[in-house]
Coordinates of C-alpha atoms and ligand atoms in Angstrom, one line a residue:
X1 CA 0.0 0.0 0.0
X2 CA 1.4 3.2 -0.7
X3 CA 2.3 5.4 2.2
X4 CA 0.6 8.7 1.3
X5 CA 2.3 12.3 2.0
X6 CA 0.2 13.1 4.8
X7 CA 0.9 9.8 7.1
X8 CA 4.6 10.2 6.2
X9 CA 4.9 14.2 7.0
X10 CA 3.2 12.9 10.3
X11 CA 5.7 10.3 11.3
X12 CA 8.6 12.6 10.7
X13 CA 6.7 16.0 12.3
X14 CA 6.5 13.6 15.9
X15 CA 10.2 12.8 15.8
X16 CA 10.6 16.9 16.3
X17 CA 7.6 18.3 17.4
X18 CA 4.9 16.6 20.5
X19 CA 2.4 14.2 18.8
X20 CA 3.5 16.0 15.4
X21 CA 1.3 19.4 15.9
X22 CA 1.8 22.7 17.1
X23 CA -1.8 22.6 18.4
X24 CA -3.5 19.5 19.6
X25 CA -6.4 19.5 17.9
X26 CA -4.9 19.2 14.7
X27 CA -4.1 16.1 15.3
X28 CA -7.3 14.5 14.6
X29 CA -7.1 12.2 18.3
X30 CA -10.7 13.4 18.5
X31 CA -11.7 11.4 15.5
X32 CA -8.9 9.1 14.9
X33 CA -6.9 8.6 11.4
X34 CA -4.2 10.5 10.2
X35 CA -4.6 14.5 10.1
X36 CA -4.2 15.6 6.5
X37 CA -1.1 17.9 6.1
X38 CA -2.0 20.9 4.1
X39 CA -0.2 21.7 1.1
X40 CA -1.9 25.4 0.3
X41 CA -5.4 27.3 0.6
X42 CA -7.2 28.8 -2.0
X43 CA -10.6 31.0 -1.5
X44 CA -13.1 28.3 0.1
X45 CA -10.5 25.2 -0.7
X46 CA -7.6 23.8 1.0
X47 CA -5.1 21.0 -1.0
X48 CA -3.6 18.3 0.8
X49 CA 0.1 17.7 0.3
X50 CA -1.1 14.7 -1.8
X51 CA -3.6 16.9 -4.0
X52 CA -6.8 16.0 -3.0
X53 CA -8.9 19.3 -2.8
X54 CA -11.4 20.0 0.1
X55 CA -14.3 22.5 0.9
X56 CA -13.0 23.9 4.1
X57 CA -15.3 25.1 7.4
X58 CA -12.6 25.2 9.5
X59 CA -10.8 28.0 7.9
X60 CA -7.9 28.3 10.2
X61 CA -10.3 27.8 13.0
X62 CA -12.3 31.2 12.0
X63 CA -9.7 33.5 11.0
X64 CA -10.3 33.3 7.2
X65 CA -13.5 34.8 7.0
X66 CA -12.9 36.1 3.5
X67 CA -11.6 32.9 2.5
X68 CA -7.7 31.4 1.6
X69 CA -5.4 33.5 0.1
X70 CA -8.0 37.2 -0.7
X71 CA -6.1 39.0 -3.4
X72 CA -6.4 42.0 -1.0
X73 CA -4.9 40.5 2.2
X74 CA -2.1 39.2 0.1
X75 CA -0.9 42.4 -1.5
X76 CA -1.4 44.5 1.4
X77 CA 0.8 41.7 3.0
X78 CA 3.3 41.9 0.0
X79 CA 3.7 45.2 0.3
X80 CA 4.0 45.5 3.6
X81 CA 6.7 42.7 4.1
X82 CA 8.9 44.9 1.4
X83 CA 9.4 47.3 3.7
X84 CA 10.7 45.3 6.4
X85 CA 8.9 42.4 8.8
X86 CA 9.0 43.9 12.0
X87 CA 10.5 47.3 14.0
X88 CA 9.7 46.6 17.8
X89 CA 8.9 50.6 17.3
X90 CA 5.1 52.1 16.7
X91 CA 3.8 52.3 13.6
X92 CA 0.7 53.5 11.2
X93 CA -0.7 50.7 10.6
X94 CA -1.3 49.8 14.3
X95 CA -3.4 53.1 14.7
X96 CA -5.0 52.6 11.4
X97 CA -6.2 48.7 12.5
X98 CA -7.2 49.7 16.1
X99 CA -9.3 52.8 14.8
X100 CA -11.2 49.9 12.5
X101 CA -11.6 48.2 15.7
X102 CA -12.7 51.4 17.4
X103 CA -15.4 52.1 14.8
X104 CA -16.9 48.8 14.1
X105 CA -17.1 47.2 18.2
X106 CA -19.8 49.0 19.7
X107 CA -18.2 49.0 23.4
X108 CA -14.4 49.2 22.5
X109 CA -13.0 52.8 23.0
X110 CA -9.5 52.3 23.6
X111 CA -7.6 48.9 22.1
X112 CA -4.0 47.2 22.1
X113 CA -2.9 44.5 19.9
X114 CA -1.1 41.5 21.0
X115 CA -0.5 37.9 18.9
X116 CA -2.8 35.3 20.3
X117 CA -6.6 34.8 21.5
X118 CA -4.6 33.4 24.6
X119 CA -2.5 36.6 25.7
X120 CA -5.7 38.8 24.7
X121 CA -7.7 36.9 27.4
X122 CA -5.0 37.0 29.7
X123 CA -4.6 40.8 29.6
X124 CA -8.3 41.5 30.0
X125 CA -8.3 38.9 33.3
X126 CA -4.6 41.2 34.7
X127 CA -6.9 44.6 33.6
X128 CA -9.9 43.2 35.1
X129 CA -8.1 42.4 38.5
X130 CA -6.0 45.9 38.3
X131 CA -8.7 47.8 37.9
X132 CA -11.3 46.3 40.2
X133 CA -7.9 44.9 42.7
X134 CA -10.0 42.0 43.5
X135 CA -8.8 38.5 42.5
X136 CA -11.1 35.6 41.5
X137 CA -12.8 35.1 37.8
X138 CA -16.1 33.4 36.8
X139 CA -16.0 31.3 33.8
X140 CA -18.0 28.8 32.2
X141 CA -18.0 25.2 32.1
X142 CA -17.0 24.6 28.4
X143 CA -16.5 28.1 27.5
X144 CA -12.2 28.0 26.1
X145 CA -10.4 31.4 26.5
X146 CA -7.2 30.4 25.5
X147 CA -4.2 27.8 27.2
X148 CA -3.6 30.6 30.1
X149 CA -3.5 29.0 33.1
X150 CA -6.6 30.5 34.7
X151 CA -8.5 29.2 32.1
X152 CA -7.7 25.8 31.9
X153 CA -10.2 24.7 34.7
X154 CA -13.8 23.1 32.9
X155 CA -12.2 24.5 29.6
X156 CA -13.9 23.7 26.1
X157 CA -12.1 22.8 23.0
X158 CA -9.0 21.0 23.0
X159 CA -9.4 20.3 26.8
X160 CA -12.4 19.1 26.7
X161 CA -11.9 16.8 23.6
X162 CA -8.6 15.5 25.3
X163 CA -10.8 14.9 28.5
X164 CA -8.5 17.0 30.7
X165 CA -10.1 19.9 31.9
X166 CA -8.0 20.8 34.3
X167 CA -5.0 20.4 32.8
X168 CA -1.9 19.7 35.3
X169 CA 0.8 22.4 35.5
X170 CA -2.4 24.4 36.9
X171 CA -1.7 25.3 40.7
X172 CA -4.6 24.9 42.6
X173 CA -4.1 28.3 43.8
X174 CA -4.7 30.0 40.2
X175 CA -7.5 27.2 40.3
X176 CA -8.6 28.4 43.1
X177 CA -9.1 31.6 41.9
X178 CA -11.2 30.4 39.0
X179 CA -15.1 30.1 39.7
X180 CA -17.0 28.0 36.9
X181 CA -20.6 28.7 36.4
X182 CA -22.6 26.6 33.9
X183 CA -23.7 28.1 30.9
X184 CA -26.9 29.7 30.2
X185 CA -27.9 29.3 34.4
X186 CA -28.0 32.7 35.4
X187 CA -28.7 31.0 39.0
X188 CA -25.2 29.4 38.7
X189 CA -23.5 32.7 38.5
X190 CA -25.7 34.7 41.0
X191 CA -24.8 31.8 43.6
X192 CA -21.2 32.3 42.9
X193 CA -21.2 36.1 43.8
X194 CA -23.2 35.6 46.8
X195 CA -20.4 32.8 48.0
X196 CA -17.6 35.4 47.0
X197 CA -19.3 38.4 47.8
X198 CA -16.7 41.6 46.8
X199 CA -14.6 39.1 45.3
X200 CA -15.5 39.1 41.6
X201 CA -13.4 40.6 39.5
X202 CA -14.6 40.0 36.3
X203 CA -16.9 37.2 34.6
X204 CA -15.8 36.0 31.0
X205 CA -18.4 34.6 28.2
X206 CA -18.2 34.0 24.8
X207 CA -21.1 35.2 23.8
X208 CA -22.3 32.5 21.5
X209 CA -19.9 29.9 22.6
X210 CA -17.6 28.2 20.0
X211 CA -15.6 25.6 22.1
X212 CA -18.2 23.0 23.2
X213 CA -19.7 23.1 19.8
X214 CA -21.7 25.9 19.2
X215 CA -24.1 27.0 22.1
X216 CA -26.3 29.6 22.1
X217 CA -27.4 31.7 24.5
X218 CA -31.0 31.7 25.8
X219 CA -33.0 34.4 25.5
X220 CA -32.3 37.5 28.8
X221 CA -28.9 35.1 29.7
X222 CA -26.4 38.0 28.4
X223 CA -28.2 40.8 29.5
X224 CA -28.7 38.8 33.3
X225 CA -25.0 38.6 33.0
X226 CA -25.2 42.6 32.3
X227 CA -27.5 43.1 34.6
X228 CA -25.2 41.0 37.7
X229 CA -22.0 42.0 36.9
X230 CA -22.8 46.0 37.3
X231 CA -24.8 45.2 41.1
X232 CA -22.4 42.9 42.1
X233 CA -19.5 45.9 40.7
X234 CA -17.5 43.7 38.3
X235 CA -16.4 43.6 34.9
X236 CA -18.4 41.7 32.1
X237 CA -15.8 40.4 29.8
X238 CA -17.4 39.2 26.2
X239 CA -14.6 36.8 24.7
X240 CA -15.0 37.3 21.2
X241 CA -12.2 36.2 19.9
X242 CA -14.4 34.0 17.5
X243 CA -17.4 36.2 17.1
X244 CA -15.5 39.2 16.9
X245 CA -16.0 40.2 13.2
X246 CA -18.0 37.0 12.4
X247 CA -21.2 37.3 14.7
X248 CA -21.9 40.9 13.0
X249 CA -19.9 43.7 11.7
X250 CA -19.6 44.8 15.5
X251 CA -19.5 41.4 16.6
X252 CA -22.2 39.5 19.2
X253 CA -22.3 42.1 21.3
X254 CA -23.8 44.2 18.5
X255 CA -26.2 41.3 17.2
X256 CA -27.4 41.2 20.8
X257 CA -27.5 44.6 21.8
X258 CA -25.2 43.8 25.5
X259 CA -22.1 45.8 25.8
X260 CA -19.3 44.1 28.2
X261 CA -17.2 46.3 30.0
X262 CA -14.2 44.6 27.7
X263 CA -13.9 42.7 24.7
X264 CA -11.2 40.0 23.6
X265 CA -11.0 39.6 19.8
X266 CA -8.8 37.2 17.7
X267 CA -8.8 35.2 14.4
X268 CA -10.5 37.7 12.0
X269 CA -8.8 40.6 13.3
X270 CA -5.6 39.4 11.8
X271 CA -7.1 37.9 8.9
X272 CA -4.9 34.8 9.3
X273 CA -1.8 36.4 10.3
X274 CA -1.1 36.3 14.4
X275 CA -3.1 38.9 16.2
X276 CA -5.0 38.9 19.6
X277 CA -6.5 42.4 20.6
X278 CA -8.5 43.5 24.0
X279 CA -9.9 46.7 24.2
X280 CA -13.3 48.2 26.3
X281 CA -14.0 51.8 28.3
X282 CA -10.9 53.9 28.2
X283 CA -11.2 54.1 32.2
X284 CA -10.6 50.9 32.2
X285 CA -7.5 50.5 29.6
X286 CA -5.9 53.7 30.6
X287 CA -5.1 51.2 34.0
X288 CA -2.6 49.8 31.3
X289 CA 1.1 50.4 31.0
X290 CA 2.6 52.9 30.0
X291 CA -0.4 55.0 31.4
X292 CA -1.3 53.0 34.3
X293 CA 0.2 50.4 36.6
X294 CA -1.0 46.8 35.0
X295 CA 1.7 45.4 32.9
X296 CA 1.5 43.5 29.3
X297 CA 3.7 43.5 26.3
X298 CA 5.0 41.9 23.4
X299 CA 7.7 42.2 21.6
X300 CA 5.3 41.4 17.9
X301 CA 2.2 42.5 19.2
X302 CA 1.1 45.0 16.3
X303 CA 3.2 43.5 13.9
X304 CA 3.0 45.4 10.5
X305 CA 2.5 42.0 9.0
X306 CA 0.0 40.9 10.9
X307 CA -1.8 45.0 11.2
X308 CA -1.5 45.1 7.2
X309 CA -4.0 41.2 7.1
X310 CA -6.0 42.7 9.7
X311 CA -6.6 46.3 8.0
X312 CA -7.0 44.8 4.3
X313 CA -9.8 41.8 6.1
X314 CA -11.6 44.3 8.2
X315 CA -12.0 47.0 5.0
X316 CA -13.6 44.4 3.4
X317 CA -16.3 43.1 5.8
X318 CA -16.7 46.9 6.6
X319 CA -17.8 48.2 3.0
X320 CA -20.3 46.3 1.1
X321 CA -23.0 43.0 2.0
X322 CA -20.6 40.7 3.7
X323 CA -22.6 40.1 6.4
X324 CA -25.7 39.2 4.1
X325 CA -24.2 37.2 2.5
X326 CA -22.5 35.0 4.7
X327 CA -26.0 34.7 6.0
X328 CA -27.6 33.4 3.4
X329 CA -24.7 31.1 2.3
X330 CA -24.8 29.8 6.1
X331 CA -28.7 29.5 5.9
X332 CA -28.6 27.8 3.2
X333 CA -25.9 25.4 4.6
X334 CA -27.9 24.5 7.6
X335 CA -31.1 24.0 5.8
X336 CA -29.7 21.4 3.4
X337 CA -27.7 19.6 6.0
X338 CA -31.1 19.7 7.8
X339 CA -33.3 18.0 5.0
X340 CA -30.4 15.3 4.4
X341 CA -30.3 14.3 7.9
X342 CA -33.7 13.7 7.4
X343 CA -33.9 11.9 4.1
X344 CA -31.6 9.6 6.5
X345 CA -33.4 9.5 9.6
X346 CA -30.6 10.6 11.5
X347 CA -31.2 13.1 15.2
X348 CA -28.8 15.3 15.4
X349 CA -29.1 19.0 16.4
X350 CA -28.2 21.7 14.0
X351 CA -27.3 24.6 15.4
X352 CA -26.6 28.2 13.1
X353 CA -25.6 31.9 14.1
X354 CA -24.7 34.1 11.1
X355 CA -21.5 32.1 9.6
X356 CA -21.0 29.5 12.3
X357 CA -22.5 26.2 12.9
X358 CA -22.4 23.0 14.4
X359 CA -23.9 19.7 13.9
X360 CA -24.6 17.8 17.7
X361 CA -24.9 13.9 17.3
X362 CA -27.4 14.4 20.2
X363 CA -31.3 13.6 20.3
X364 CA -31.9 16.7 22.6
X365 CA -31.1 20.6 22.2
X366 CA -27.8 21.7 23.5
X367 CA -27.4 24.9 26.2
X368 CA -24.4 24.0 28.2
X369 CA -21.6 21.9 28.4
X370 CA -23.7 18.6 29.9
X371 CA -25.8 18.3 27.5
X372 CA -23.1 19.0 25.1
X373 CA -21.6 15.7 26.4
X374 CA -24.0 13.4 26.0
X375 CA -23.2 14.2 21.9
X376 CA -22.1 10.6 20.1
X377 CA -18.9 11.5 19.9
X378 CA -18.1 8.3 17.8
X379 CA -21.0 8.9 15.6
X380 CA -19.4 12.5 14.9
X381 CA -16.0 11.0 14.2
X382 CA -17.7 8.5 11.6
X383 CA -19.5 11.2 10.2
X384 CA -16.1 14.0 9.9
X385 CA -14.0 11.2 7.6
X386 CA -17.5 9.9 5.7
X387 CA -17.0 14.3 4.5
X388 CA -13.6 14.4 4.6
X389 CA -13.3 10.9 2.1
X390 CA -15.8 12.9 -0.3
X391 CA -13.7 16.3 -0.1
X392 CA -15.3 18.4 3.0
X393 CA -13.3 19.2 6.0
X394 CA -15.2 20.1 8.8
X395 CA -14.2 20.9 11.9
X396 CA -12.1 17.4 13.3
X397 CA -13.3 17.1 16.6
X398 CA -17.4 17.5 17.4
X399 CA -16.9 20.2 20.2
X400 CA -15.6 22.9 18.4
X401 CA -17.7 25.0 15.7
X402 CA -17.7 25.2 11.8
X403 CA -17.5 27.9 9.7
X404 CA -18.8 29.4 6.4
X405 CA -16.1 32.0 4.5
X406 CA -16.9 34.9 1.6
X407 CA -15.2 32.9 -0.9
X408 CA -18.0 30.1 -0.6
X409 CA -20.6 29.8 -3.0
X410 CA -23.8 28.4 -3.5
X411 CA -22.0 25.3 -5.3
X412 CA -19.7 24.6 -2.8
X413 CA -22.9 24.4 -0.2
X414 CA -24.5 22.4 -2.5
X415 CA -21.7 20.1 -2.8
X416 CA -21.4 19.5 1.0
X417 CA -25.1 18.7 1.0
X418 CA -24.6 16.0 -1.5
X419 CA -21.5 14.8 0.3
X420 CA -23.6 14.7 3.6
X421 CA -26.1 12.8 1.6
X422 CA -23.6 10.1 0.6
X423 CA -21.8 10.1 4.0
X424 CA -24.5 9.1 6.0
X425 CA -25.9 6.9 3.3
X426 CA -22.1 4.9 4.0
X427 CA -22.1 5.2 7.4
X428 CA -26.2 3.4 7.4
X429 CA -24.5 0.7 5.4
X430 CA -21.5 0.1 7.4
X431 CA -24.5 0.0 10.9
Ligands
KE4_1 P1 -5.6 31.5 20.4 O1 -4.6 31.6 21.6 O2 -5.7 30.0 20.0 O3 -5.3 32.4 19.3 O4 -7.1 31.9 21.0 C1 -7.6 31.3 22.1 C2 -9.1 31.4 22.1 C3 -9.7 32.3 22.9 N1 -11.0 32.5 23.0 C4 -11.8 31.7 22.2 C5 -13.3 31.9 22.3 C6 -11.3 30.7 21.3 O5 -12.1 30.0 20.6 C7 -9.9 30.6 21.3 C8 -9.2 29.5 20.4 N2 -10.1 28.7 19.6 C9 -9.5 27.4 19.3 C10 -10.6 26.7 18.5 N3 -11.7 26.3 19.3 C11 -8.3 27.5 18.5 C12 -7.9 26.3 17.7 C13 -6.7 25.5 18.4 O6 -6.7 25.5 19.7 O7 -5.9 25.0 17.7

């Protein structure tokens, strides 16, 4: 049998690098097999390294909103590279990208710019602490903010598809500093500032939450987290590091009318280049060094690079229909997947915002992480290589979320459908 590309890149990447990634999930342990190694991107396809072609919804995990390789993020990044990679020194571009930011997220007034989701989140937690000086955090079971150690307690993604939500190398005192609440149980949280009273420093949501699948809030749960957070006197932290951008122009806290206190944003602000940014009321990020006492830097953060992906992606979700459009493509992605689920008899829950989706191998509706477990896992796994054999690669693990890009089309949805049709048709015959 000849050894393909993919399963020989893998063997040689684990002699050098931990299981052969740079991220776990890559490494398809979620749903077994060999993860593909990818050769190039182009618009809504990626290309293995042995040349088979796939419709991609993972697109870099939500970065690539305007799809692989946009004529317009690659010349601004041409350009900008001939003038030098990075300076360690400030630059236009970093005012021209935060006063995008500024202008399209409803609550952000002052922003800075770092390289990761992770240290984004793990500013706004040091801001939220400096500025309040009181020292624990309320998260949510399943909600991921990054590999930052105050996260990693009942994290989503990665951790919880690896089974170790609380990872070790976490002390129990930064555990212990960690509250978890359960999603969508405004109850769960009230208890937890009662227990903790003046304690609170801050409590972080994504606002449609991305790393358990995708899980919705229910109707009144952001604005009781609003509503909460200002009695109990702390911060409301929306992590949109994946809706950022993606949910609506200005994000979910636009599509839902709730403004945090601070934002986190990743992925689509650097339009596939390395950028994290955090940003909220400027009485709150004036606490930030140089101006104020709490600390953060980074010797890339606003890398021209990175600033020149992030301004040329941003122009073009800012000017023109983007936002319709992606919700008809995604509309129409979720309704097809829908009716051939059916045509097979298979429960599963389908579950849209805008450009995002997820399909639960569950017989019940979703709303927090518990539910979210009792998804067939198995069945998921089955169902992610029946798509990825006929040429769509969906997100490889069934807790994380999908994604729909600008550069689909209405024949690349239709094409998924009829791969769905024929995926659970094989997996019926193989039952
Ligand atoms: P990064 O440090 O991976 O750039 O961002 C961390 C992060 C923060 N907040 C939210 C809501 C996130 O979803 C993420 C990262 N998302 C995962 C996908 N579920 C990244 C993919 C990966 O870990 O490889």
């Amino acid at each position: 049998m000849t050894v393909d590309r993919s399963s020989e890149l893998f063997e040689r990447s684990k002699r050098v690098i931990p299981g052969g990634v740079n991220s776990p999930v890559r490494a398809f342990g979620a749903v077994g097999g060999t993860p593909r190694f990818v050769a190039r991107g182009e618009g809504a396809y990626i290309y293995d390294v042995d040349g088979k072609r796939y419709v991609d919804y993972v697109c870099s995990w939500g970065p690539l909103i305007a799809g692989h390789a946009h004529p317009d993020v690659r010349r601004a990044v041409e350009l900008a590279v001939a003038r030098g990679s990075s300076f360690g020194a400030p630059t236009e571009a970093e005012a021209e990208l935060a006063e995008l930011v500024v202008e399209m997220v409803p609550s952000i007034e002052l922003v800075r710019f770092v390289s990761s989701g992770t240290e984004a989140t793990m500013s706004a937690l040091r801001i939220a602490r400096g500025y309040t000086l009181r020292p624990k955090v309320v998260k949510f079971a399943g909600c991921y903010h990054g590999h930052a150690d105050a996260f990693l307690v009942s994290a989503g993604s990665g951790a919880l598809t690896f089974g170790t939500p609380d990872s070790p190398g976490v002390t129990a005192g930064t555990a212990g500093d960690t509250l978890t609440a359960r999603y969508n149980d405004l109850d769960s949280v009230r208890r937890l500032f009662v227990e903790n009273l003046e304690q609170v420093a801050c409590v972080i949501v994504e606002p449609y939450a991305g790393n358990m699948g995708l899980v919705l809030p229910a109707p009144g749960f952001l604005e009781g987290l609003r509503e909460l957070t200002r009695q109990h006197g702390a911060l409301l932290i929306f992590d949109e590091v994946i809706t950022g951008f993606r949910a609506a122009r200005g994000g979910a806290q636009e599509r839902e009318s709730v403004l945090p206190d601070l934002t986190t944003l990743g992925k689509v602000v650097g339009g596939g280049l390395p950028v994290g940014a955090f940003g909220g009321r400027a009485e709150i990020m004036e606490c930030l060094s140089p101006l104020g006492p709490v600390y953060q830097a980074g010797t890339l953060s606003g890398n021209p690079l990175a600033m020149a992906a992030g301004i040329a992606t941003l122009r073009l979700l800012r000017d023109g229909n983007a936002y319709g459009r992606l919700e008809v493509l995604g509309a129409q992605l979720e309704q097809g997947l829908r009716k051939a689920f059916a045509r097979h008899g298979v429960q599963a829950q389908h579950v849209r915002r805008a450009s995002m989706h997820c399909t639960f191998f569950a017989d019940r509706p979703v709303s927090d992480l518990e539910s979210a477990k009792r998804s067939d896992t198995a069945r998921y796994a089955a169902y992610f290589h029946a798509m990825l054999e006929r040429g769509v690669w969906l997100a490889p693990a069934q807790f994380e979320t999908a994604f729909v890009s600008l550069a689909h089309t209405e024949a690349e949805i239709d094409a998924t459908v009829a791969a769905a049709d024929q995926a659970l048709a094989a997996m019926e015959a193989r039952t």
